[in-house]
Amino acid sequence: MQTTSSPPAGLEPQTGIAPPMPPSAATPEPLPGAMPESPVSGPAGVAFFDFDGTLIHGDSLPMFVGEVIGRRRAALALADAIRSALHRHVRGRGPGCDFPGSVKAIYLKRTLRGLPVADALAAAERMVPRVRWHQPMLDVLKEHRRQGRRVVIATGALDLYMPALLRGLEVDDLLATGMEVVDGRLTGRLSTANCVRLDKADRVTGWIAGHGPVAATWGYGNHPSDLPMLALMHKGEVVRIRRRSNRR
């Protein structure tokens, strides 16, 4: 029996962007002390983007699990994972480093354990047309590329499905949460740290150290989970996706 923790598929830069869903408003908000220029002004460097709630609407993980076991079962499993994590944390036995991490660990183990990798990759392909892209931030990403900057996606989403969702975007690298694979099947356990909050900041710090020197860094994420990453940037922007009201 052999265990591998490498992502199941590579990510190659390609051209074009998947068609976005109907537009919504976004308000990137500079962190305290950020410079007032446009978020895409300045010298060549690297732009780091969160994925869920920044480049797309909502959370991609329940969508993926829904493609694997069905949407209704996925919703029920998530509710049950939240209850289980709450009970375990009350007793000081949560499997994650914090409550959200425990929910994720329980959810993944109960829904993905034993799943063949081939089935996971097929579910990822089924996700592609369902993703609701956030056009304003896609435009920001494209502008960074136009100005010759590298683009890195740093996300807590799983490395199983992210390459399929990013296909067609000009992305240079992907920092995501890895799933453990044994004999071609998922064990339900993570093979990397959960790439959120402080762990995401550590992954980004390591990437910069390994790919430097870097002239300047830009970061885009949502509040509060991405604040540790954004604090590392020369320019960090908090993204809040707001739906437009249908009322006139």
JSON list of C-alpha atoms in Angstrom, two decimals:
[
{"chain": "A", "resi": 1, "resn": "MET", "atom": "CA", "xyz": [0.00, 0.00, 0.00]},
{"chain": "A", "resi": 2, "resn": "GLN", "atom": "CA", "xyz": [1.43, 3.32, -1.00]},
{"chain": "A", "resi": 3, "resn": "THR", "atom": "CA", "xyz": [0.33, 6.80, 0.01]},
{"chain": "A", "resi": 4, "resn": "THR", "atom": "CA", "xyz": [0.72, 9.87, -2.12]},
{"chain": "A", "resi": 5, "resn": "SER", "atom": "CA", "xyz": [0.02, 13.45, -1.20]},
{"chain": "A", "resi": 6, "resn": "SER", "atom": "CA", "xyz": [0.68, 15.08, -4.56]},
{"chain": "A", "resi": 7, "resn": "PRO", "atom": "CA", "xyz": [-2.21, 16.81, -6.35]},
{"chain": "A", "resi": 8, "resn": "PRO", "atom": "CA", "xyz": [-4.00, 14.51, -8.80]},
{"chain": "A", "resi": 9, "resn": "ALA", "atom": "CA", "xyz": [-3.54, 16.88, -11.70]},
{"chain": "A", "resi": 10, "resn": "GLY", "atom": "CA", "xyz": [-1.23, 19.71, -12.71]},
{"chain": "A", "resi": 11, "resn": "LEU", "atom": "CA", "xyz": [-2.25, 23.22, -13.51]},
{"chain": "A", "resi": 12, "resn": "GLU", "atom": "CA", "xyz": [-1.13, 24.70, -16.80]},
{"chain": "A", "resi": 13, "resn": "PRO", "atom": "CA", "xyz": [-1.72, 28.35, -17.72]},
{"chain": "A", "resi": 14, "resn": "GLN", "atom": "CA", "xyz": [-4.28, 28.70, -20.48]},
{"chain": "A", "resi": 15, "resn": "THR", "atom": "CA", "xyz": [-6.04, 31.61, -22.10]},
{"chain": "A", "resi": 16, "resn": "GLY", "atom": "CA", "xyz": [-9.65, 32.71, -21.77]},
{"chain": "A", "resi": 17, "resn": "ILE", "atom": "CA", "xyz": [-12.11, 32.83, -18.88]},
{"chain": "A", "resi": 18, "resn": "ALA", "atom": "CA", "xyz": [-15.21, 30.76, -18.27]},
{"chain": "A", "resi": 19, "resn": "PRO", "atom": "CA", "xyz": [-18.39, 32.80, -18.82]},
{"chain": "A", "resi": 20, "resn": "PRO", "atom": "CA", "xyz": [-19.48, 34.49, -15.58]},
{"chain": "A", "resi": 21, "resn": "MET", "atom": "CA", "xyz": [-22.97, 34.43, -14.15]},
{"chain": "A", "resi": 22, "resn": "PRO", "atom": "CA", "xyz": [-25.05, 37.64, -13.98]},
{"chain": "A", "resi": 23, "resn": "PRO", "atom": "CA", "xyz": [-23.07, 40.55, -12.52]},
{"chain": "A", "resi": 24, "resn": "SER", "atom": "CA", "xyz": [-22.94, 41.56, -8.89]},
{"chain": "A", "resi": 25, "resn": "ALA", "atom": "CA", "xyz": [-21.20, 44.36, -7.04]},
{"chain": "A", "resi": 26, "resn": "ALA", "atom": "CA", "xyz": [-17.93, 44.01, -5.19]},
{"chain": "A", "resi": 27, "resn": "THR", "atom": "CA", "xyz": [-16.16, 46.46, -2.96]},
{"chain": "A", "resi": 28, "resn": "PRO", "atom": "CA", "xyz": [-12.45, 45.75, -2.51]},
{"chain": "A", "resi": 29, "resn": "GLU", "atom": "CA", "xyz": [-11.44, 47.47, 0.71]},
{"chain": "A", "resi": 30, "resn": "PRO", "atom": "CA", "xyz": [-7.77, 48.33, 1.38]},
{"chain": "A", "resi": 31, "resn": "LEU", "atom": "CA", "xyz": [-6.35, 47.16, 4.67]},
{"chain": "A", "resi": 32, "resn": "PRO", "atom": "CA", "xyz": [-5.34, 49.88, 7.15]},
{"chain": "A", "resi": 33, "resn": "GLY", "atom": "CA", "xyz": [-2.19, 51.58, 5.94]},
{"chain": "A", "resi": 34, "resn": "ALA", "atom": "CA", "xyz": [-2.62, 50.49, 2.32]},
{"chain": "A", "resi": 35, "resn": "MET", "atom": "CA", "xyz": [-1.62, 52.93, -0.37]},
{"chain": "A", "resi": 36, "resn": "PRO", "atom": "CA", "xyz": [-4.46, 54.73, -2.20]},
{"chain": "A", "resi": 37, "resn": "GLU", "atom": "CA", "xyz": [-3.52, 53.84, -5.76]},
{"chain": "A", "resi": 38, "resn": "SER", "atom": "CA", "xyz": [-5.40, 51.44, -7.99]},
{"chain": "A", "resi": 39, "resn": "PRO", "atom": "CA", "xyz": [-5.00, 47.84, -6.77]},
{"chain": "A", "resi": 40, "resn": "VAL", "atom": "CA", "xyz": [-3.36, 46.92, -10.07]},
{"chain": "A", "resi": 41, "resn": "SER", "atom": "CA", "xyz": [-0.90, 49.82, -10.29]},
{"chain": "A", "resi": 42, "resn": "GLY", "atom": "CA", "xyz": [2.82, 49.52, -9.61]},
{"chain": "A", "resi": 43, "resn": "PRO", "atom": "CA", "xyz": [5.73, 47.32, -10.69]},
{"chain": "A", "resi": 44, "resn": "ALA", "atom": "CA", "xyz": [5.61, 43.76, -11.91]},
{"chain": "A", "resi": 45, "resn": "GLY", "atom": "CA", "xyz": [5.20, 41.21, -9.15]},
{"chain": "A", "resi": 46, "resn": "VAL", "atom": "CA", "xyz": [2.74, 38.57, -7.94]},
{"chain": "A", "resi": 47, "resn": "ALA", "atom": "CA", "xyz": [-0.98, 38.73, -7.24]},
{"chain": "A", "resi": 48, "resn": "PHE", "atom": "CA", "xyz": [-2.47, 36.22, -4.78]},
{"chain": "A", "resi": 49, "resn": "PHE", "atom": "CA", "xyz": [-6.19, 35.48, -4.99]},
{"chain": "A", "resi": 50, "resn": "ASP", "atom": "CA", "xyz": [-8.44, 33.62, -2.61]},
{"chain": "A", "resi": 51, "resn": "PHE", "atom": "CA", "xyz": [-11.07, 31.57, -4.45]},
{"chain": "A", "resi": 52, "resn": "ASP", "atom": "CA", "xyz": [-14.29, 30.95, -2.47]},
{"chain": "A", "resi": 53, "resn": "GLY", "atom": "CA", "xyz": [-16.11, 34.21, -1.84]},
{"chain": "A", "resi": 54, "resn": "THR", "atom": "CA", "xyz": [-13.54, 36.18, -3.82]},
{"chain": "A", "resi": 55, "resn": "LEU", "atom": "CA", "xyz": [-13.29, 34.85, -7.38]},
{"chain": "A", "resi": 56, "resn": "ILE", "atom": "CA", "xyz": [-16.57, 32.95, -7.11]},
{"chain": "A", "resi": 57, "resn": "HIS", "atom": "CA", "xyz": [-19.82, 33.29, -5.23]},
{"chain": "A", "resi": 58, "resn": "GLY", "atom": "CA", "xyz": [-20.11, 31.02, -2.20]},
{"chain": "A", "resi": 59, "resn": "ASP", "atom": "CA", "xyz": [-18.20, 27.92, -1.12]},
{"chain": "A", "resi": 60, "resn": "SER", "atom": "CA", "xyz": [-17.02, 25.36, -3.66]},
{"chain": "A", "resi": 61, "resn": "LEU", "atom": "CA", "xyz": [-16.62, 22.43, -1.25]},
{"chain": "A", "resi": 62, "resn": "PRO", "atom": "CA", "xyz": [-20.33, 21.69, -0.64]},
{"chain": "A", "resi": 63, "resn": "MET", "atom": "CA", "xyz": [-20.83, 22.00, -4.39]},
{"chain": "A", "resi": 64, "resn": "PHE", "atom": "CA", "xyz": [-18.16, 19.38, -5.01]},
{"chain": "A", "resi": 65, "resn": "VAL", "atom": "CA", "xyz": [-19.51, 17.00, -2.37]},
{"chain": "A", "resi": 66, "resn": "GLY", "atom": "CA", "xyz": [-22.97, 17.49, -3.89]},
{"chain": "A", "resi": 67, "resn": "GLU", "atom": "CA", "xyz": [-21.65, 16.25, -7.22]},
{"chain": "A", "resi": 68, "resn": "VAL", "atom": "CA", "xyz": [-20.22, 13.18, -5.47]},
{"chain": "A", "resi": 69, "resn": "ILE", "atom": "CA", "xyz": [-23.13, 12.06, -3.25]},
{"chain": "A", "resi": 70, "resn": "GLY", "atom": "CA", "xyz": [-26.04, 14.27, -4.35]},
{"chain": "A", "resi": 71, "resn": "ARG", "atom": "CA", "xyz": [-26.93, 17.79, -3.27]},
{"chain": "A", "resi": 72, "resn": "ARG", "atom": "CA", "xyz": [-29.50, 16.86, -0.64]},
{"chain": "A", "resi": 73, "resn": "ARG", "atom": "CA", "xyz": [-27.26, 14.30, 1.02]},
{"chain": "A", "resi": 74, "resn": "ALA", "atom": "CA", "xyz": [-24.38, 16.78, 0.92]},
{"chain": "A", "resi": 75, "resn": "ALA", "atom": "CA", "xyz": [-26.46, 19.42, 2.71]},
{"chain": "A", "resi": 76, "resn": "LEU", "atom": "CA", "xyz": [-27.57, 16.94, 5.36]},
{"chain": "A", "resi": 77, "resn": "ALA", "atom": "CA", "xyz": [-23.99, 15.71, 5.83]},
{"chain": "A", "resi": 78, "resn": "LEU", "atom": "CA", "xyz": [-22.76, 19.27, 6.32]},
{"chain": "A", "resi": 79, "resn": "ALA", "atom": "CA", "xyz": [-25.41, 19.99, 8.95]},
{"chain": "A", "resi": 80, "resn": "ASP", "atom": "CA", "xyz": [-24.49, 16.76, 10.73]},
{"chain": "A", "resi": 81, "resn": "ALA", "atom": "CA", "xyz": [-20.77, 17.63, 10.59]},
{"chain": "A", "resi": 82, "resn": "ILE", "atom": "CA", "xyz": [-21.49, 21.00, 12.20]},
{"chain": "A", "resi": 83, "resn": "ARG", "atom": "CA", "xyz": [-23.39, 19.31, 15.03]},
{"chain": "A", "resi": 84, "resn": "SER", "atom": "CA", "xyz": [-20.68, 16.70, 15.54]},
{"chain": "A", "resi": 85, "resn": "ALA", "atom": "CA", "xyz": [-17.91, 19.31, 15.55]},
{"chain": "A", "resi": 86, "resn": "LEU", "atom": "CA", "xyz": [-19.78, 21.39, 18.10]},
{"chain": "A", "resi": 87, "resn": "HIS", "atom": "CA", "xyz": [-20.20, 18.42, 20.43]},
{"chain": "A", "resi": 88, "resn": "ARG", "atom": "CA", "xyz": [-16.56, 17.41, 20.07]},
{"chain": "A", "resi": 89, "resn": "HIS", "atom": "CA", "xyz": [-15.27, 20.93, 20.71]},
{"chain": "A", "resi": 90, "resn": "VAL", "atom": "CA", "xyz": [-17.37, 21.19, 23.86]},
{"chain": "A", "resi": 91, "resn": "ARG", "atom": "CA", "xyz": [-15.49, 18.09, 25.08]},
{"chain": "A", "resi": 92, "resn": "GLY", "atom": "CA", "xyz": [-12.15, 19.41, 23.80]},
{"chain": "A", "resi": 93, "resn": "ARG", "atom": "CA", "xyz": [-11.86, 16.67, 21.18]},
{"chain": "A", "resi": 94, "resn": "GLY", "atom": "CA", "xyz": [-12.30, 18.54, 17.89]},
{"chain": "A", "resi": 95, "resn": "PRO", "atom": "CA", "xyz": [-10.26, 16.96, 15.05]},
{"chain": "A", "resi": 96, "resn": "GLY", "atom": "CA", "xyz": [-9.32, 20.35, 13.59]},
{"chain": "A", "resi": 97, "resn": "CYS", "atom": "CA", "xyz": [-7.23, 23.19, 14.96]},
{"chain": "A", "resi": 98, "resn": "ASP", "atom": "CA", "xyz": [-10.40, 25.28, 15.26]},
{"chain": "A", "resi": 99, "resn": "PHE", "atom": "CA", "xyz": [-14.15, 24.83, 14.91]},
{"chain": "A", "resi": 100, "resn": "PRO", "atom": "CA", "xyz": [-14.34, 25.42, 11.11]},
{"chain": "A", "resi": 101, "resn": "GLY", "atom": "CA", "xyz": [-11.40, 23.07, 10.65]},
{"chain": "A", "resi": 102, "resn": "SER", "atom": "CA", "xyz": [-13.17, 20.38, 12.67]},
{"chain": "A", "resi": 103, "resn": "VAL", "atom": "CA", "xyz": [-16.34, 20.75, 10.61]},
{"chain": "A", "resi": 104, "resn": "LYS", "atom": "CA", "xyz": [-14.31, 20.36, 7.43]},
{"chain": "A", "resi": 105, "resn": "ALA", "atom": "CA", "xyz": [-12.40, 17.32, 8.71]},
{"chain": "A", "resi": 106, "resn": "ILE", "atom": "CA", "xyz": [-15.58, 15.53, 9.78]},
{"chain": "A", "resi": 107, "resn": "TYR", "atom": "CA", "xyz": [-17.41, 16.49, 6.57]},
{"chain": "A", "resi": 108, "resn": "LEU", "atom": "CA", "xyz": [-14.64, 15.21, 4.31]},
{"chain": "A", "resi": 109, "resn": "LYS", "atom": "CA", "xyz": [-14.20, 11.95, 6.18]},
{"chain": "A", "resi": 110, "resn": "ARG", "atom": "CA", "xyz": [-17.91, 11.15, 6.14]},
{"chain": "A", "resi": 111, "resn": "THR", "atom": "CA", "xyz": [-18.52, 12.04, 2.51]},
{"chain": "A", "resi": 112, "resn": "LEU", "atom": "CA", "xyz": [-15.30, 11.28, 0.58]},
{"chain": "A", "resi": 113, "resn": "ARG", "atom": "CA", "xyz": [-13.67, 8.32, 2.36]},
{"chain": "A", "resi": 114, "resn": "GLY", "atom": "CA", "xyz": [-13.21, 5.46, -0.09]},
{"chain": "A", "resi": 115, "resn": "LEU", "atom": "CA", "xyz": [-14.04, 7.53, -3.18]},
{"chain": "A", "resi": 116, "resn": "PRO", "atom": "CA", "xyz": [-11.95, 6.57, -6.23]},
{"chain": "A", "resi": 117, "resn": "VAL", "atom": "CA", "xyz": [-9.84, 9.47, -7.46]},
{"chain": "A", "resi": 118, "resn": "ALA", "atom": "CA", "xyz": [-11.25, 8.95, -10.95]},
{"chain": "A", "resi": 119, "resn": "ASP", "atom": "CA", "xyz": [-14.76, 9.55, -9.61]},
{"chain": "A", "resi": 120, "resn": "ALA", "atom": "CA", "xyz": [-13.59, 12.68, -7.77]},
{"chain": "A", "resi": 121, "resn": "LEU", "atom": "CA", "xyz": [-12.08, 14.11, -10.97]},
{"chain": "A", "resi": 122, "resn": "ALA", "atom": "CA", "xyz": [-15.30, 13.32, -12.88]},
{"chain": "A", "resi": 123, "resn": "ALA", "atom": "CA", "xyz": [-17.29, 15.18, -10.20]},
{"chain": "A", "resi": 124, "resn": "ALA", "atom": "CA", "xyz": [-14.92, 18.13, -10.63]},
{"chain": "A", "resi": 125, "resn": "GLU", "atom": "CA", "xyz": [-15.73, 18.28, -14.33]},
{"chain": "A", "resi": 126, "resn": "ARG", "atom": "CA", "xyz": [-19.45, 18.32, -13.54]},
{"chain": "A", "resi": 127, "resn": "MET", "atom": "CA", "xyz": [-18.86, 21.31, -11.26]},
{"chain": "A", "resi": 128, "resn": "VAL", "atom": "CA", "xyz": [-17.41, 23.50, -14.00]},
{"chain": "A", "resi": 129, "resn": "PRO", "atom": "CA", "xyz": [-20.69, 24.82, -15.49]},
{"chain": "A", "resi": 130, "resn": "ARG", "atom": "CA", "xyz": [-22.20, 25.37, -12.03]},
{"chain": "A", "resi": 131, "resn": "VAL", "atom": "CA", "xyz": [-19.60, 27.79, -10.70]},
{"chain": "A", "resi": 132, "resn": "ARG", "atom": "CA", "xyz": [-20.85, 31.38, -10.36]},
{"chain": "A", "resi": 133, "resn": "TRP", "atom": "CA", "xyz": [-17.86, 33.52, -11.24]},
{"chain": "A", "resi": 134, "resn": "HIS", "atom": "CA", "xyz": [-17.47, 36.99, -9.77]},
{"chain": "A", "resi": 135, "resn": "GLN", "atom": "CA", "xyz": [-16.77, 39.14, -12.80]},
{"chain": "A", "resi": 136, "resn": "PRO", "atom": "CA", "xyz": [-15.25, 42.21, -11.10]},
{"chain": "A", "resi": 137, "resn": "MET", "atom": "CA", "xyz": [-12.48, 40.14, -9.53]},
{"chain": "A", "resi": 138, "resn": "LEU", "atom": "CA", "xyz": [-11.93, 38.20, -12.75]},
{"chain": "A", "resi": 139, "resn": "ASP", "atom": "CA", "xyz": [-11.33, 41.56, -14.39]},
{"chain": "A", "resi": 140, "resn": "VAL", "atom": "CA", "xyz": [-8.77, 42.41, -11.70]},
{"chain": "A", "resi": 141, "resn": "LEU", "atom": "CA", "xyz": [-7.03, 39.08, -12.29]},
{"chain": "A", "resi": 142, "resn": "LYS", "atom": "CA", "xyz": [-6.91, 39.68, -16.04]},
{"chain": "A", "resi": 143, "resn": "GLU", "atom": "CA", "xyz": [-5.47, 43.16, -15.52]},
{"chain": "A", "resi": 144, "resn": "HIS", "atom": "CA", "xyz": [-2.66, 41.76, -13.39]},
{"chain": "A", "resi": 145, "resn": "ARG", "atom": "CA", "xyz": [-1.89, 39.30, -16.17]},
{"chain": "A", "resi": 146, "resn": "ARG", "atom": "CA", "xyz": [-1.99, 42.09, -18.75]},
{"chain": "A", "resi": 147, "resn": "GLN", "atom": "CA", "xyz": [0.63, 43.98, -16.75]},
{"chain": "A", "resi": 148, "resn": "GLY", "atom": "CA", "xyz": [2.90, 40.95, -16.76]},
{"chain": "A", "resi": 149, "resn": "ARG", "atom": "CA", "xyz": [2.43, 39.81, -13.17]},
{"chain": "A", "resi": 150, "resn": "ARG", "atom": "CA", "xyz": [2.28, 36.24, -11.95]},
{"chain": "A", "resi": 151, "resn": "VAL", "atom": "CA", "xyz": [-1.05, 35.05, -10.55]},
{"chain": "A", "resi": 152, "resn": "VAL", "atom": "CA", "xyz": [-1.31, 32.52, -7.71]},
{"chain": "A", "resi": 153, "resn": "ILE", "atom": "CA", "xyz": [-4.55, 31.10, -6.31]},
{"chain": "A", "resi": 154, "resn": "ALA", "atom": "CA", "xyz": [-4.33, 30.44, -2.56]},
{"chain": "A", "resi": 155, "resn": "THR", "atom": "CA", "xyz": [-7.40, 28.62, -1.30]},
{"chain": "A", "resi": 156, "resn": "GLY", "atom": "CA", "xyz": [-8.74, 26.20, 1.26]},
{"chain": "A", "resi": 157, "resn": "ALA", "atom": "CA", "xyz": [-10.56, 24.42, -1.56]},
{"chain": "A", "resi": 158, "resn": "LEU", "atom": "CA", "xyz": [-9.39, 20.92, -2.50]},
{"chain": "A", "resi": 159, "resn": "ASP", "atom": "CA", "xyz": [-6.63, 20.21, -5.00]},
{"chain": "A", "resi": 160, "resn": "LEU", "atom": "CA", "xyz": [-8.92, 17.51, -6.42]},
{"chain": "A", "resi": 161, "resn": "TYR", "atom": "CA", "xyz": [-11.24, 19.90, -8.21]},
{"chain": "A", "resi": 162, "resn": "MET", "atom": "CA", "xyz": [-9.46, 23.24, -8.41]},
{"chain": "A", "resi": 163, "resn": "PRO", "atom": "CA", "xyz": [-7.49, 22.48, -11.62]},
{"chain": "A", "resi": 164, "resn": "ALA", "atom": "CA", "xyz": [-10.75, 21.79, -13.46]},
{"chain": "A", "resi": 165, "resn": "LEU", "atom": "CA", "xyz": [-12.35, 25.00, -12.21]},
{"chain": "A", "resi": 166, "resn": "LEU", "atom": "CA", "xyz": [-9.31, 27.10, -13.09]},
{"chain": "A", "resi": 167, "resn": "ARG", "atom": "CA", "xyz": [-8.98, 25.69, -16.58]},
{"chain": "A", "resi": 168, "resn": "GLY", "atom": "CA", "xyz": [-9.01, 28.58, -19.01]},
{"chain": "A", "resi": 169, "resn": "LEU", "atom": "CA", "xyz": [-7.60, 31.11, -16.57]},
{"chain": "A", "resi": 170, "resn": "GLU", "atom": "CA", "xyz": [-4.01, 32.30, -16.85]},
{"chain": "A", "resi": 171, "resn": "VAL", "atom": "CA", "xyz": [-2.89, 31.08, -13.45]},
{"chain": "A", "resi": 172, "resn": "ASP", "atom": "CA", "xyz": [0.76, 30.42, -12.65]},
{"chain": "A", "resi": 173, "resn": "ASP", "atom": "CA", "xyz": [0.37, 28.35, -9.51]},
{"chain": "A", "resi": 174, "resn": "LEU", "atom": "CA", "xyz": [-2.17, 26.85, -7.12]},
{"chain": "A", "resi": 175, "resn": "LEU", "atom": "CA", "xyz": [-1.91, 26.58, -3.35]},
{"chain": "A", "resi": 176, "resn": "ALA", "atom": "CA", "xyz": [-4.80, 24.39, -2.19]},
{"chain": "A", "resi": 177, "resn": "THR", "atom": "CA", "xyz": [-5.74, 21.82, 0.43]},
{"chain": "A", "resi": 178, "resn": "GLY", "atom": "CA", "xyz": [-4.51, 18.32, -0.43]},
{"chain": "A", "resi": 179, "resn": "MET", "atom": "CA", "xyz": [-6.44, 15.08, 0.08]},
{"chain": "A", "resi": 180, "resn": "GLU", "atom": "CA", "xyz": [-4.69, 11.85, 1.00]},
{"chain": "A", "resi": 181, "resn": "VAL", "atom": "CA", "xyz": [-4.88, 9.07, -1.59]},
{"chain": "A", "resi": 182, "resn": "VAL", "atom": "CA", "xyz": [-4.16, 5.39, -0.93]},
{"chain": "A", "resi": 183, "resn": "ASP", "atom": "CA", "xyz": [-4.36, 2.81, -3.74]},
{"chain": "A", "resi": 184, "resn": "GLY", "atom": "CA", "xyz": [-6.28, 5.20, -5.96]},
{"chain": "A", "resi": 185, "resn": "ARG", "atom": "CA", "xyz": [-8.94, 6.06, -3.36]},
{"chain": "A", "resi": 186, "resn": "LEU", "atom": "CA", "xyz": [-9.41, 8.97, -0.99]},
{"chain": "A", "resi": 187, "resn": "THR", "atom": "CA", "xyz": [-8.95, 8.19, 2.69]},
{"chain": "A", "resi": 188, "resn": "GLY", "atom": "CA", "xyz": [-11.06, 11.17, 3.76]},
{"chain": "A", "resi": 189, "resn": "ARG", "atom": "CA", "xyz": [-8.02, 12.71, 5.46]},
{"chain": "A", "resi": 190, "resn": "LEU", "atom": "CA", "xyz": [-5.99, 15.73, 4.43]},
{"chain": "A", "resi": 191, "resn": "SER", "atom": "CA", "xyz": [-2.47, 15.29, 3.06]},
{"chain": "A", "resi": 192, "resn": "THR", "atom": "CA", "xyz": [-1.54, 18.92, 3.71]},
{"chain": "A", "resi": 193, "resn": "ALA", "atom": "CA", "xyz": [-2.48, 21.57, 6.21]},
{"chain": "A", "resi": 194, "resn": "ASN", "atom": "CA", "xyz": [-5.90, 23.11, 5.62]},
{"chain": "A", "resi": 195, "resn": "CYS", "atom": "CA", "xyz": [-4.95, 26.07, 3.41]},
{"chain": "A", "resi": 196, "resn": "VAL", "atom": "CA", "xyz": [-6.90, 28.73, 5.31]},
{"chain": "A", "resi": 197, "resn": "ARG", "atom": "CA", "xyz": [-6.11, 31.51, 7.77]},
{"chain": "A", "resi": 198, "resn": "LEU", "atom": "CA", "xyz": [-2.61, 31.11, 9.32]},
{"chain": "A", "resi": 199, "resn": "ASP", "atom": "CA", "xyz": [-1.87, 27.97, 7.29]},
{"chain": "A", "resi": 200, "resn": "LYS", "atom": "CA", "xyz": [-2.63, 29.86, 4.08]},
{"chain": "A", "resi": 201, "resn": "ALA", "atom": "CA", "xyz": [-0.35, 32.69, 5.18]},
{"chain": "A", "resi": 202, "resn": "ASP", "atom": "CA", "xyz": [2.42, 30.14, 5.82]},
{"chain": "A", "resi": 203, "resn": "ARG", "atom": "CA", "xyz": [1.94, 28.60, 2.36]},
{"chain": "A", "resi": 204, "resn": "VAL", "atom": "CA", "xyz": [2.08, 32.02, 0.71]},
{"chain": "A", "resi": 205, "resn": "THR", "atom": "CA", "xyz": [5.18, 32.97, 2.72]},
{"chain": "A", "resi": 206, "resn": "GLY", "atom": "CA", "xyz": [6.86, 29.77, 1.58]},
{"chain": "A", "resi": 207, "resn": "TRP", "atom": "CA", "xyz": [5.88, 30.40, -2.04]},
{"chain": "A", "resi": 208, "resn": "ILE", "atom": "CA", "xyz": [7.35, 33.91, -1.98]},
{"chain": "A", "resi": 209, "resn": "ALA", "atom": "CA", "xyz": [10.56, 32.63, -0.39]},
{"chain": "A", "resi": 210, "resn": "GLY", "atom": "CA", "xyz": [10.88, 29.91, -3.01]},
{"chain": "A", "resi": 211, "resn": "HIS", "atom": "CA", "xyz": [10.06, 32.08, -6.04]},
{"chain": "A", "resi": 212, "resn": "GLY", "atom": "CA", "xyz": [11.65, 35.38, -5.09]},
{"chain": "A", "resi": 213, "resn": "PRO", "atom": "CA", "xyz": [12.85, 37.97, -5.28]},
{"chain": "A", "resi": 214, "resn": "VAL", "atom": "CA", "xyz": [9.43, 39.51, -5.79]},
{"chain": "A", "resi": 215, "resn": "ALA", "atom": "CA", "xyz": [9.14, 43.19, -6.72]},
{"chain": "A", "resi": 216, "resn": "ALA", "atom": "CA", "xyz": [5.67, 43.68, -5.24]},
{"chain": "A", "resi": 217, "resn": "THR", "atom": "CA", "xyz": [2.76, 41.60, -3.99]},
{"chain": "A", "resi": 218, "resn": "TRP", "atom": "CA", "xyz": [-1.00, 42.10, -4.22]},
{"chain": "A", "resi": 219, "resn": "GLY", "atom": "CA", "xyz": [-3.53, 40.04, -2.31]},
{"chain": "A", "resi": 220, "resn": "TYR", "atom": "CA", "xyz": [-7.32, 39.62, -2.57]},
{"chain": "A", "resi": 221, "resn": "GLY", "atom": "CA", "xyz": [-9.46, 37.72, -0.10]},
{"chain": "A", "resi": 222, "resn": "ASN", "atom": "CA", "xyz": [-12.49, 37.92, 2.15]},
{"chain": "A", "resi": 223, "resn": "HIS", "atom": "CA", "xyz": [-12.85, 38.82, 5.81]},
{"chain": "A", "resi": 224, "resn": "PRO", "atom": "CA", "xyz": [-11.83, 37.51, 8.26]},
{"chain": "A", "resi": 225, "resn": "SER", "atom": "CA", "xyz": [-10.29, 34.26, 7.04]},
{"chain": "A", "resi": 226, "resn": "ASP", "atom": "CA", "xyz": [-7.80, 35.84, 4.62]},
{"chain": "A", "resi": 227, "resn": "LEU", "atom": "CA", "xyz": [-6.52, 38.64, 6.83]},
{"chain": "A", "resi": 228, "resn": "PRO", "atom": "CA", "xyz": [-3.31, 36.76, 7.77]},
{"chain": "A", "resi": 229, "resn": "MET", "atom": "CA", "xyz": [-2.45, 36.37, 4.07]},
{"chain": "A", "resi": 230, "resn": "LEU", "atom": "CA", "xyz": [-3.42, 39.92, 3.19]},
{"chain": "A", "resi": 231, "resn": "ALA", "atom": "CA", "xyz": [-1.22, 41.28, 5.99]},
{"chain": "A", "resi": 232, "resn": "LEU", "atom": "CA", "xyz": [1.81, 39.86, 4.13]},
{"chain": "A", "resi": 233, "resn": "MET", "atom": "CA", "xyz": [1.09, 41.82, 0.95]},
{"chain": "A", "resi": 234, "resn": "HIS", "atom": "CA", "xyz": [2.40, 45.19, -0.18]},
{"chain": "A", "resi": 235, "resn": "LYS", "atom": "CA", "xyz": [-1.23, 45.83, -1.05]},
{"chain": "A", "resi": 236, "resn": "GLY", "atom": "CA", "xyz": [-3.98, 43.70, 0.47]},
{"chain": "A", "resi": 237, "resn": "GLU", "atom": "CA", "xyz": [-7.63, 44.11, -0.48]},
{"chain": "A", "resi": 238, "resn": "VAL", "atom": "CA", "xyz": [-10.64, 42.74, 1.39]},
{"chain": "A", "resi": 239, "resn": "VAL", "atom": "CA", "xyz": [-13.32, 41.67, -1.12]},
{"chain": "A", "resi": 240, "resn": "ARG", "atom": "CA", "xyz": [-16.98, 41.71, -0.19]},
{"chain": "A", "resi": 241, "resn": "ILE", "atom": "CA", "xyz": [-19.38, 40.36, -2.78]},
{"chain": "A", "resi": 242, "resn": "ARG", "atom": "CA", "xyz": [-22.72, 42.13, -2.58]},
{"chain": "A", "resi": 243, "resn": "ARG", "atom": "CA", "xyz": [-25.75, 40.99, -4.51]},
{"chain": "A", "resi": 244, "resn": "ARG", "atom": "CA", "xyz": [-27.60, 43.70, -6.33]},
{"chain": "A", "resi": 245, "resn": "SER", "atom": "CA", "xyz": [-31.10, 44.31, -5.06]},
{"chain": "A", "resi": 246, "resn": "ASN", "atom": "CA", "xyz": [-33.97, 43.48, -7.39]},
{"chain": "A", "resi": 247, "resn": "ARG", "atom": "CA", "xyz": [-35.98, 46.36, -5.99]},
{"chain": "A", "resi": 248, "resn": "ARG", "atom": "CA", "xyz": [-36.15, 49.57, -8.03]}
]
